[in-house]
Amino acid sequence: MKNPSSSSVKSRFTRRFLRALIKINRQKPSSSSSREIFLRYRRIRIAADKAMACVIGSRRAWSRAVLRRIKNQKRKRLADSLRRSNGIHGMKKMVAKEEDEISYEQENELRKLVPGVGAMDLCSMLDETAHYVMCLATQVQVMRKIVDFYST
Amino acid sequence: MERIDGTGARSVQKTPEEEATALESIQFTDEIHRLISAPSDNASSFTALLEMPPTQAVELLHSPESANLISNDTFKPPHMEDFKGRLHFPTNIALVERAARFSVFAGEGSNNTNIEKNSVETALNDSSANLKKAVKSEPAETESSQPLVSDPTVETKSAKRKEREKKAKGSAKKSKTAANESSDDAEKLPYVHVRARRGQATDSHSLAERARREKINARMKLLQELVPGCSKISGTALVLDEIINHVQSLQRQVEFLSMRLAAVNPRIDFSFDSILTAEGASLMDSNFPSIVTPLMWPEAQVSGNRQPYQQQWHFDTLQQQVWGREEVCHNYITPENSLLSYDSSANSATLHPNQLKMEL
């Protein structure tokens, strides 16, 4: 799973995210009221998610789910953004007893954490999770770098 | 087609070896020629059948006046006579097989014949085995008076054989039409090899279950490699716990970093474009050799810089009130620690908010 194109994913994510940041900065003129910062924070986080999901495209279930979620959020903007629910709840598969070690609660927790794996079988869910973890790590790296750059 | 050439060559080689039956072998070759010439049009009709939709073709195959009957008639008698005449059977079977292969191949393209060849071969093997049995069961002294005795048996046998061949052809056709569609898939899908050890169940369900579990274990191993500090842990449940923690901590880090960005943003409008080029280039190098660079809040920083951060921490609590879903463990990662120990960020998830308060 050492993705050969991970560095290109990284650079593409960086470019997208920086562009989104510029846009956010232009739209919301800088102010230091807490309300403003909170709003900006939310937009930046959505932008980060969206940039990553766009870079991955529709190849993966989780990126599809993220994009869908963002779209839906945009459509009905109201209280949804407050409770940015992770993943799709419900549709819980009954796990057979004999896969002894992976407990039902753990699996459900993972299902909640990784977007878009609500109705998947365990195997592809783990696959998705691996990819998602990798992308999240990249995201964190890039964002941290940007923060470093800006704050020093 | 090379393979056919090979078999032909072998048959040529083989026949001289058996000196006792040299003459018969000559006869065989004649018969082969006959077989080749006779069923060739049958084979073409067979291919014509193959062009049809499968249901139609099967109907045709089952209807008595189809071309198969003719083919069977031309097909059977020669080697029936053969084994009646002399019980030199193995070469006979081989030759029949070869002839059948030839006849099957005669009118067809080279690409689609694998499955068909196999099925036809198996069918022929079956029938030849049956024939062998029948021959063995026949008394040895009936060689001379064969015709009277063996005619009915030959008749029934040939009837049976017709049926069998029809079935074989039908199945071959079905498998061919199915195979044309699914051959790509079959090539792509890797064959999952599961072996049952002693005492393990071997029915298909438990085999499938075992394959699934192996797949899951492979995924778990992969995830274990991805999550830092997880490779030493044994036990699926613990590993999964660690993975969950890791995912949570990564998501929190994203939240936290975007919060920092939001707070930091006002300060940095000026150099955005240069950043985009310079930073993008440096990020593409991608190795992030030392994230250990001691960042921000050094004491030298101005209080004007500090203010947004305080506000931001205020946000933490605010946000936890507003977003009910963050109920798990409010360990927001302090910037220093998370940055210094990013590579082992498993333990960064265990920081406590009071550390954060100490920070400020």
mmCIF file of N, CA, C and O in Angstrom, chain A residues 53-136:
data_model
loop_
_atom_site.group_PDB
_atom_site.id
_atom_site.type_symbol
_atom_site.label_atom_id
_atom_site.label_comp_id
_atom_site.label_asym_id
_atom_site.label_seq_id
_atom_site.Cartn_x
_atom_site.Cartn_y
_atom_site.Cartn_z
ATOM 1 N N ALA A 53 -10.313 14.999 -0.519
ATOM 2 C CA ALA A 53 -11.263 14.122 -1.207
ATOM 3 C C ALA A 53 -11.211 14.355 -2.705
ATOM 4 O O ALA A 53 -11.318 13.412 -3.495
ATOM 5 N N CYS A 54 -11.026 15.609 -3.106
ATOM 6 C CA CYS A 54 -10.953 15.902 -4.540
ATOM 7 C C CYS A 54 -9.693 15.305 -5.142
ATOM 8 O O CYS A 54 -9.720 14.809 -6.272
ATOM 9 N N VAL A 55 -8.635 15.357 -4.395
ATOM 10 C CA VAL A 55 -7.389 14.789 -4.916
ATOM 11 C C VAL A 55 -7.543 13.289 -5.103
ATOM 12 O O VAL A 55 -7.119 12.727 -6.111
ATOM 13 N N ILE A 56 -8.161 12.663 -4.156
ATOM 14 C CA ILE A 56 -8.365 11.221 -4.291
ATOM 15 C C ILE A 56 -9.397 10.934 -5.358
ATOM 16 O O ILE A 56 -9.298 9.946 -6.075
ATOM 17 N N GLY A 57 -10.362 11.814 -5.482
ATOM 18 C CA GLY A 57 -11.384 11.605 -6.500
ATOM 19 C C GLY A 57 -12.405 10.584 -6.057
ATOM 20 O O GLY A 57 -12.586 10.352 -4.874
ATOM 21 N N SER A 58 -13.050 9.979 -7.029
ATOM 22 C CA SER A 58 -14.111 9.034 -6.689
ATOM 23 C C SER A 58 -13.600 7.611 -6.631
ATOM 24 O O SER A 58 -14.364 6.664 -6.698
ATOM 25 N N ARG A 59 -12.291 7.486 -6.507
ATOM 26 C CA ARG A 59 -11.754 6.130 -6.481
ATOM 27 C C ARG A 59 -12.137 5.411 -5.200
ATOM 28 O O ARG A 59 -12.302 4.212 -5.179
ATOM 29 N N ARG A 60 -12.236 6.153 -4.151
ATOM 30 C CA ARG A 60 -12.402 5.528 -2.852
ATOM 31 C C ARG A 60 -13.758 5.849 -2.267
ATOM 32 O O ARG A 60 -14.314 6.926 -2.508
ATOM 33 N N ALA A 61 -14.231 4.947 -1.455
ATOM 34 C CA ALA A 61 -15.548 5.147 -0.860
ATOM 35 C C ALA A 61 -15.526 6.315 0.108
ATOM 36 O O ALA A 61 -16.484 7.103 0.160
ATOM 37 N N TRP A 62 -14.429 6.426 0.823
ATOM 38 C CA TRP A 62 -14.450 7.486 1.838
ATOM 39 C C TRP A 62 -14.413 8.849 1.194
ATOM 40 O O TRP A 62 -15.078 9.781 1.665
ATOM 41 N N SER A 63 -13.634 8.999 0.105
ATOM 42 C CA SER A 63 -13.589 10.320 -0.518
ATOM 43 C C SER A 63 -14.939 10.659 -1.151
ATOM 44 O O SER A 63 -15.386 11.801 -1.087
ATOM 45 N N ARG A 64 -15.544 9.642 -1.724
ATOM 46 C CA ARG A 64 -16.883 9.883 -2.252
ATOM 47 C C ARG A 64 -17.824 10.345 -1.164
ATOM 48 O O ARG A 64 -18.605 11.287 -1.338
ATOM 49 N N ALA A 65 -17.734 9.685 -0.007
ATOM 50 C CA ALA A 65 -18.633 10.032 1.087
ATOM 51 C C ALA A 65 -18.368 11.449 1.571
ATOM 52 O O ALA A 65 -19.308 12.194 1.865
ATOM 53 N N VAL A 66 -17.088 11.800 1.622
ATOM 54 C CA VAL A 66 -16.761 13.151 2.089
ATOM 55 C C VAL A 66 -17.315 14.190 1.127
ATOM 56 O O VAL A 66 -17.937 15.179 1.537
ATOM 57 N N LEU A 67 -17.121 13.921 -0.158
ATOM 58 C CA LEU A 67 -17.610 14.889 -1.142
ATOM 59 C C LEU A 67 -19.127 15.009 -1.063
ATOM 60 O O LEU A 67 -19.688 16.111 -1.128
ATOM 61 N N ARG A 68 -19.760 13.854 -0.925
ATOM 62 C CA ARG A 68 -21.216 13.875 -0.847
ATOM 63 C C ARG A 68 -21.658 14.664 0.376
ATOM 64 O O ARG A 68 -22.596 15.474 0.320
ATOM 65 N N ARG A 69 -20.963 14.433 1.448
ATOM 66 C CA ARG A 69 -21.353 15.099 2.687
ATOM 67 C C ARG A 69 -21.188 16.610 2.552
ATOM 68 O O ARG A 69 -22.056 17.388 2.957
ATOM 69 N N ILE A 70 -20.068 17.013 1.945
ATOM 70 C CA ILE A 70 -19.839 18.444 1.785
ATOM 71 C C ILE A 70 -20.911 19.066 0.903
ATOM 72 O O ILE A 70 -21.437 20.146 1.183
ATOM 73 N N LYS A 71 -21.241 18.327 -0.144
ATOM 74 C CA LYS A 71 -22.267 18.836 -1.051
ATOM 75 C C LYS A 71 -23.591 18.998 -0.321
ATOM 76 O O LYS A 71 -24.265 20.020 -0.448
ATOM 77 N N ASN A 72 -23.933 17.971 0.431
ATOM 78 C CA ASN A 72 -25.190 18.041 1.156
ATOM 79 C C ASN A 72 -25.172 19.169 2.172
ATOM 80 O O ASN A 72 -26.174 19.852 2.369
ATOM 81 N N GLN A 73 -24.033 19.351 2.780
ATOM 82 C CA GLN A 73 -23.930 20.430 3.743
ATOM 83 C C GLN A 73 -24.148 21.766 3.085
ATOM 84 O O GLN A 73 -24.809 22.645 3.623
ATOM 85 N N LYS A 74 -23.588 21.877 1.895
ATOM 86 C CA LYS A 74 -23.749 23.139 1.208
ATOM 87 C C LYS A 74 -25.218 23.367 0.876
ATOM 88 O O LYS A 74 -25.710 24.485 0.924
ATOM 89 N N ARG A 75 -25.870 22.275 0.544
ATOM 90 C CA ARG A 75 -27.257 22.422 0.115
ATOM 91 C C ARG A 75 -28.143 22.869 1.264
ATOM 92 O O ARG A 75 -28.907 23.803 1.170
ATOM 93 N N LYS A 76 -28.049 22.185 2.341
ATOM 94 C CA LYS A 76 -28.853 22.590 3.502
ATOM 95 C C LYS A 76 -27.889 22.989 4.594
ATOM 96 O O LYS A 76 -27.435 22.196 5.399
ATOM 97 N N ARG A 77 -27.651 24.253 4.593
ATOM 98 C CA ARG A 77 -26.506 24.731 5.335
ATOM 99 C C ARG A 77 -26.743 24.825 6.830
ATOM 100 O O ARG A 77 -25.809 25.001 7.603
ATOM 101 N N LEU A 78 -27.950 24.696 7.222
ATOM 102 C CA LEU A 78 -28.310 25.095 8.583
ATOM 103 C C LEU A 78 -27.557 24.329 9.662
ATOM 104 O O LEU A 78 -26.334 24.497 9.807
ATOM 105 N N ALA A 79 -28.231 23.553 10.394
ATOM 106 C CA ALA A 79 -27.601 23.027 11.599
ATOM 107 C C ALA A 79 -26.665 21.867 11.316
ATOM 108 O O ALA A 79 -26.017 21.382 12.226
ATOM 109 N N ASP A 80 -26.605 21.462 10.080
ATOM 110 C CA ASP A 80 -25.801 20.274 9.795
ATOM 111 C C ASP A 80 -24.342 20.475 10.135
ATOM 112 O O ASP A 80 -23.679 19.576 10.641
ATOM 113 N N SER A 81 -23.856 21.664 9.819
ATOM 114 C CA SER A 81 -22.423 21.869 9.997
ATOM 115 C C SER A 81 -22.038 21.823 11.467
ATOM 116 O O SER A 81 -20.869 21.649 11.791
ATOM 117 N N LEU A 82 -23.026 21.986 12.335
ATOM 118 C CA LEU A 82 -22.696 21.877 13.738
ATOM 119 C C LEU A 82 -22.367 20.444 14.108
ATOM 120 O O LEU A 82 -21.422 20.168 14.816
ATOM 121 N N ARG A 83 -23.181 19.577 13.578
ATOM 122 C CA ARG A 83 -22.965 18.182 13.927
ATOM 123 C C ARG A 83 -22.479 17.465 12.679
ATOM 124 O O ARG A 83 -23.223 16.818 11.985
ATOM 125 N N ARG A 84 -21.282 17.662 12.378
ATOM 126 C CA ARG A 84 -20.710 17.114 11.145
ATOM 127 C C ARG A 84 -20.494 15.628 11.361
ATOM 128 O O ARG A 84 -19.429 15.160 11.676
ATOM 129 N N SER A 85 -21.540 14.947 11.141
ATOM 130 C CA SER A 85 -21.523 13.542 11.561
ATOM 131 C C SER A 85 -20.535 12.771 10.717
ATOM 132 O O SER A 85 -20.490 12.888 9.501
ATOM 133 N N ASN A 86 -19.766 12.015 11.387
ATOM 134 C CA ASN A 86 -18.765 11.227 10.697
ATOM 135 C C ASN A 86 -19.388 9.928 10.240
ATOM 136 O O ASN A 86 -19.893 9.155 11.022
ATOM 137 N N GLY A 87 -19.316 9.707 8.951
ATOM 138 C CA GLY A 87 -19.750 8.398 8.464
ATOM 139 C C GLY A 87 -21.245 8.229 8.505
ATOM 140 O O GLY A 87 -22.000 9.087 8.941
ATOM 141 N N ILE A 88 -21.663 7.122 8.040
ATOM 142 C CA ILE A 88 -23.069 6.816 7.956
ATOM 143 C C ILE A 88 -23.414 5.867 9.082
ATOM 144 O O ILE A 88 -22.799 4.812 9.230
ATOM 145 N N HIS A 89 -24.356 6.269 9.841
ATOM 146 C CA HIS A 89 -24.778 5.385 10.926
ATOM 147 C C HIS A 89 -25.832 4.436 10.392
ATOM 148 O O HIS A 89 -26.273 4.525 9.271
ATOM 149 N N GLY A 90 -26.242 3.585 11.260
ATOM 150 C CA GLY A 90 -27.270 2.644 10.852
ATOM 151 C C GLY A 90 -26.717 1.597 9.914
ATOM 152 O O GLY A 90 -25.533 1.536 9.654
ATOM 153 N N MET A 91 -27.574 0.779 9.423
ATOM 154 C CA MET A 91 -27.187 -0.288 8.502
ATOM 155 C C MET A 91 -26.019 -1.089 9.049
ATOM 156 O O MET A 91 -25.007 -1.283 8.402
ATOM 157 N N LYS A 92 -26.162 -1.486 10.261
ATOM 158 C CA LYS A 92 -25.049 -2.202 10.868
ATOM 159 C C LYS A 92 -25.168 -3.679 10.551
ATOM 160 O O LYS A 92 -26.198 -4.297 10.785
ATOM 161 N N LYS A 93 -24.110 -4.167 10.055
ATOM 162 C CA LYS A 93 -24.098 -5.573 9.679
ATOM 163 C C LYS A 93 -23.915 -6.407 10.926
ATOM 164 O O LYS A 93 -23.136 -6.052 11.785
ATOM 165 N N MET A 94 -24.627 -7.481 10.995
ATOM 166 C CA MET A 94 -24.403 -8.388 12.108
ATOM 167 C C MET A 94 -23.100 -9.127 11.868
ATOM 168 O O MET A 94 -22.911 -9.778 10.855
ATOM 169 N N VAL A 95 -22.233 -9.001 12.798
ATOM 170 C CA VAL A 95 -20.938 -9.643 12.620
ATOM 171 C C VAL A 95 -21.020 -11.055 13.166
ATOM 172 O O VAL A 95 -21.560 -11.297 14.242
ATOM 173 N N ALA A 96 -20.519 -11.953 12.410
ATOM 174 C CA ALA A 96 -20.572 -13.344 12.836
ATOM 175 C C ALA A 96 -19.718 -13.529 14.083
ATOM 176 O O ALA A 96 -18.751 -12.822 14.313
ATOM 177 N N LYS A 97 -20.099 -14.487 14.869
ATOM 178 C CA LYS A 97 -19.423 -14.701 16.135
ATOM 179 C C LYS A 97 -17.974 -15.137 15.937
ATOM 180 O O LYS A 97 -17.114 -14.829 16.738
ATOM 181 N N GLU A 98 -17.730 -15.864 14.842
ATOM 182 C CA GLU A 98 -16.452 -16.565 14.806
ATOM 183 C C GLU A 98 -15.270 -15.678 14.464
ATOM 184 O O GLU A 98 -14.142 -16.082 14.649
ATOM 185 N N GLU A 99 -15.521 -14.471 13.943
ATOM 186 C CA GLU A 99 -14.347 -13.613 13.806
ATOM 187 C C GLU A 99 -14.109 -13.007 15.168
ATOM 188 O O GLU A 99 -14.446 -11.873 15.470
ATOM 189 N N ASP A 100 -13.513 -13.816 15.982
ATOM 190 C CA ASP A 100 -13.597 -13.694 17.421
ATOM 191 C C ASP A 100 -13.043 -12.393 17.928
ATOM 192 O O ASP A 100 -13.549 -11.818 18.863
ATOM 193 N N GLU A 101 -11.989 -11.939 17.277
ATOM 194 C CA GLU A 101 -11.222 -10.909 17.961
ATOM 195 C C GLU A 101 -11.738 -9.507 17.660
ATOM 196 O O GLU A 101 -11.642 -8.651 18.501
ATOM 197 N N ILE A 102 -12.212 -9.286 16.464
ATOM 198 C CA ILE A 102 -12.721 -7.963 16.146
ATOM 199 C C ILE A 102 -14.124 -7.861 16.715
ATOM 200 O O ILE A 102 -15.045 -8.502 16.244
ATOM 201 N N SER A 103 -14.246 -7.051 17.740
ATOM 202 C CA SER A 103 -15.535 -7.013 18.411
ATOM 203 C C SER A 103 -16.471 -6.082 17.657
ATOM 204 O O SER A 103 -16.061 -5.245 16.851
ATOM 205 N N TYR A 104 -17.712 -6.279 17.972
ATOM 206 C CA TYR A 104 -18.759 -5.527 17.303
ATOM 207 C C TYR A 104 -18.613 -4.032 17.570
ATOM 208 O O TYR A 104 -18.766 -3.206 16.673
ATOM 209 N N GLU A 105 -18.300 -3.697 18.798
ATOM 210 C CA GLU A 105 -18.215 -2.277 19.152
ATOM 211 C C GLU A 105 -17.057 -1.608 18.417
ATOM 212 O O GLU A 105 -17.197 -0.498 17.900
ATOM 213 N N GLN A 106 -15.955 -2.314 18.404
ATOM 214 C CA GLN A 106 -14.792 -1.748 17.721
ATOM 215 C C GLN A 106 -15.097 -1.499 16.251
ATOM 216 O O GLN A 106 -14.780 -0.435 15.700
ATOM 217 N N GLU A 107 -15.686 -2.501 15.642
ATOM 218 C CA GLU A 107 -15.972 -2.350 14.220
ATOM 219 C C GLU A 107 -16.899 -1.168 13.987
ATOM 220 O O GLU A 107 -16.699 -0.382 13.061
ATOM 221 N N ASN A 108 -17.890 -1.047 14.864
ATOM 222 C CA ASN A 108 -18.825 0.057 14.685
ATOM 223 C C ASN A 108 -18.146 1.395 14.873
ATOM 224 O O ASN A 108 -18.432 2.354 14.160
ATOM 225 N N GLU A 109 -17.239 1.408 15.816
ATOM 226 C CA GLU A 109 -16.535 2.667 16.067
ATOM 227 C C GLU A 109 -15.729 3.073 14.834
ATOM 228 O O GLU A 109 -15.739 4.226 14.405
ATOM 229 N N LEU A 110 -15.063 2.071 14.276
ATOM 230 C CA LEU A 110 -14.284 2.351 13.073
ATOM 231 C C LEU A 110 -15.201 2.778 11.925
ATOM 232 O O LEU A 110 -14.866 3.673 11.148
ATOM 233 N N ARG A 111 -16.349 2.154 11.866
ATOM 234 C CA ARG A 111 -17.296 2.532 10.816
ATOM 235 C C ARG A 111 -17.739 3.973 10.970
ATOM 236 O O ARG A 111 -18.004 4.661 9.990
ATOM 237 N N LYS A 112 -17.851 4.386 12.213
ATOM 238 C CA LYS A 112 -18.256 5.772 12.417
ATOM 239 C C LYS A 112 -17.132 6.732 12.065
ATOM 240 O O LYS A 112 -17.374 7.836 11.593
ATOM 241 N N LEU A 113 -15.911 6.286 12.308
ATOM 242 C CA LEU A 113 -14.785 7.197 12.094
ATOM 243 C C LEU A 113 -14.466 7.386 10.623
ATOM 244 O O LEU A 113 -14.196 8.488 10.168
ATOM 245 N N VAL A 114 -14.469 6.297 9.894
ATOM 246 C CA VAL A 114 -14.105 6.386 8.486
ATOM 247 C C VAL A 114 -15.361 6.681 7.688
ATOM 248 O O VAL A 114 -16.333 5.947 7.804
ATOM 249 N N PRO A 115 -15.357 7.736 6.916
ATOM 250 C CA PRO A 115 -16.576 8.081 6.187
ATOM 251 C C PRO A 115 -16.869 7.098 5.059
ATOM 252 O O PRO A 115 -15.958 6.602 4.402
ATOM 253 N N GLY A 116 -18.126 6.827 4.911
ATOM 254 C CA GLY A 116 -18.558 6.081 3.727
ATOM 255 C C GLY A 116 -18.414 4.593 3.800
ATOM 256 O O GLY A 116 -18.556 3.918 2.794
ATOM 257 N N VAL A 117 -18.137 4.039 4.957
ATOM 258 C CA VAL A 117 -17.978 2.589 5.021
ATOM 259 C C VAL A 117 -19.120 1.945 5.797
ATOM 260 O O VAL A 117 -18.984 0.847 6.305
ATOM 261 N N GLY A 118 -20.240 2.648 5.812
ATOM 262 C CA GLY A 118 -21.333 2.155 6.644
ATOM 263 C C GLY A 118 -21.802 0.765 6.313
ATOM 264 O O GLY A 118 -21.995 -0.061 7.186
ATOM 265 N N ALA A 119 -21.977 0.495 5.034
ATOM 266 C CA ALA A 119 -22.596 -0.774 4.650
ATOM 267 C C ALA A 119 -21.599 -1.720 4.003
ATOM 268 O O ALA A 119 -21.980 -2.629 3.299
ATOM 269 N N MET A 120 -20.358 -1.510 4.296
ATOM 270 C CA MET A 120 -19.345 -2.357 3.643
ATOM 271 C C MET A 120 -19.106 -3.621 4.442
ATOM 272 O O MET A 120 -19.379 -3.689 5.627
ATOM 273 N N ASP A 121 -18.527 -4.577 3.765
ATOM 274 C CA ASP A 121 -18.085 -5.731 4.532
ATOM 275 C C ASP A 121 -16.763 -5.377 5.213
ATOM 276 O O ASP A 121 -16.100 -4.403 4.853
ATOM 277 N N LEU A 122 -16.430 -6.200 6.159
ATOM 278 C CA LEU A 122 -15.297 -5.864 7.022
ATOM 279 C C LEU A 122 -14.012 -5.705 6.231
ATOM 280 O O LEU A 122 -13.207 -4.800 6.482
ATOM 281 N N CYS A 123 -13.875 -6.561 5.247
ATOM 282 C CA CYS A 123 -12.618 -6.583 4.511
ATOM 283 C C CYS A 123 -12.391 -5.268 3.764
ATOM 284 O O CYS A 123 -11.360 -4.611 3.913
ATOM 285 N N SER A 124 -13.384 -4.861 2.989
ATOM 286 C CA SER A 124 -13.188 -3.625 2.233
ATOM 287 C C SER A 124 -13.195 -2.432 3.160
ATOM 288 O O SER A 124 -12.580 -1.408 2.846
ATOM 289 N N MET A 125 -13.863 -2.588 4.302
ATOM 290 C CA MET A 125 -13.808 -1.490 5.243
ATOM 291 C C MET A 125 -12.380 -1.288 5.748
ATOM 292 O O MET A 125 -11.911 -0.154 5.839
ATOM 293 N N LEU A 126 -11.713 -2.374 6.032
ATOM 294 C CA LEU A 126 -10.332 -2.242 6.494
ATOM 295 C C LEU A 126 -9.455 -1.640 5.404
ATOM 296 O O LEU A 126 -8.572 -0.827 5.674
ATOM 297 N N ASP A 127 -9.738 -2.033 4.189
ATOM 298 C CA ASP A 127 -9.017 -1.455 3.055
ATOM 299 C C ASP A 127 -9.199 0.058 3.010
ATOM 300 O O ASP A 127 -8.235 0.816 2.909
ATOM 301 N N GLU A 128 -10.465 0.452 3.075
ATOM 302 C CA GLU A 128 -10.771 1.881 3.073
ATOM 303 C C GLU A 128 -10.056 2.583 4.212
ATOM 304 O O GLU A 128 -9.506 3.662 4.043
ATOM 305 N N THR A 129 -10.096 1.942 5.357
ATOM 306 C CA THR A 129 -9.490 2.552 6.523
ATOM 307 C C THR A 129 -8.006 2.793 6.305
ATOM 308 O O THR A 129 -7.487 3.857 6.648
ATOM 309 N N ALA A 130 -7.359 1.806 5.709
ATOM 310 C CA ALA A 130 -5.927 1.968 5.467
ATOM 311 C C ALA A 130 -5.666 3.175 4.574
ATOM 312 O O ALA A 130 -4.818 4.024 4.868
ATOM 313 N N HIS A 131 -6.442 3.262 3.506
ATOM 314 C CA HIS A 131 -6.246 4.378 2.591
ATOM 315 C C HIS A 131 -6.548 5.696 3.276
ATOM 316 O O HIS A 131 -5.833 6.691 3.116
ATOM 317 N N TYR A 132 -7.595 5.688 4.028
ATOM 318 C CA TYR A 132 -8.007 6.907 4.714
ATOM 319 C C TYR A 132 -6.943 7.358 5.696
ATOM 320 O O TYR A 132 -6.631 8.557 5.792
ATOM 321 N N VAL A 133 -6.380 6.401 6.399
ATOM 322 C CA VAL A 133 -5.337 6.747 7.363
ATOM 323 C C VAL A 133 -4.150 7.378 6.658
ATOM 324 O O VAL A 133 -3.603 8.398 7.094
ATOM 325 N N MET A 134 -3.788 6.786 5.534
ATOM 326 C CA MET A 134 -2.662 7.342 4.794
ATOM 327 C C MET A 134 -2.942 8.768 4.361
ATOM 328 O O MET A 134 -2.090 9.666 4.501
ATOM 329 N N CYS A 135 -4.136 8.976 3.833
ATOM 330 C CA CYS A 135 -4.453 10.312 3.341
ATOM 331 C C CYS A 135 -4.528 11.312 4.487
ATOM 332 O O CYS A 135 -4.087 12.456 4.348
ATOM 333 N N LEU A 136 -5.081 10.873 5.577
ATOM 334 C CA LEU A 136 -5.151 11.775 6.730
ATOM 335 C C LEU A 136 -3.752 12.155 7.191
ATOM 336 O O LEU A 136 -3.497 13.310 7.526
#
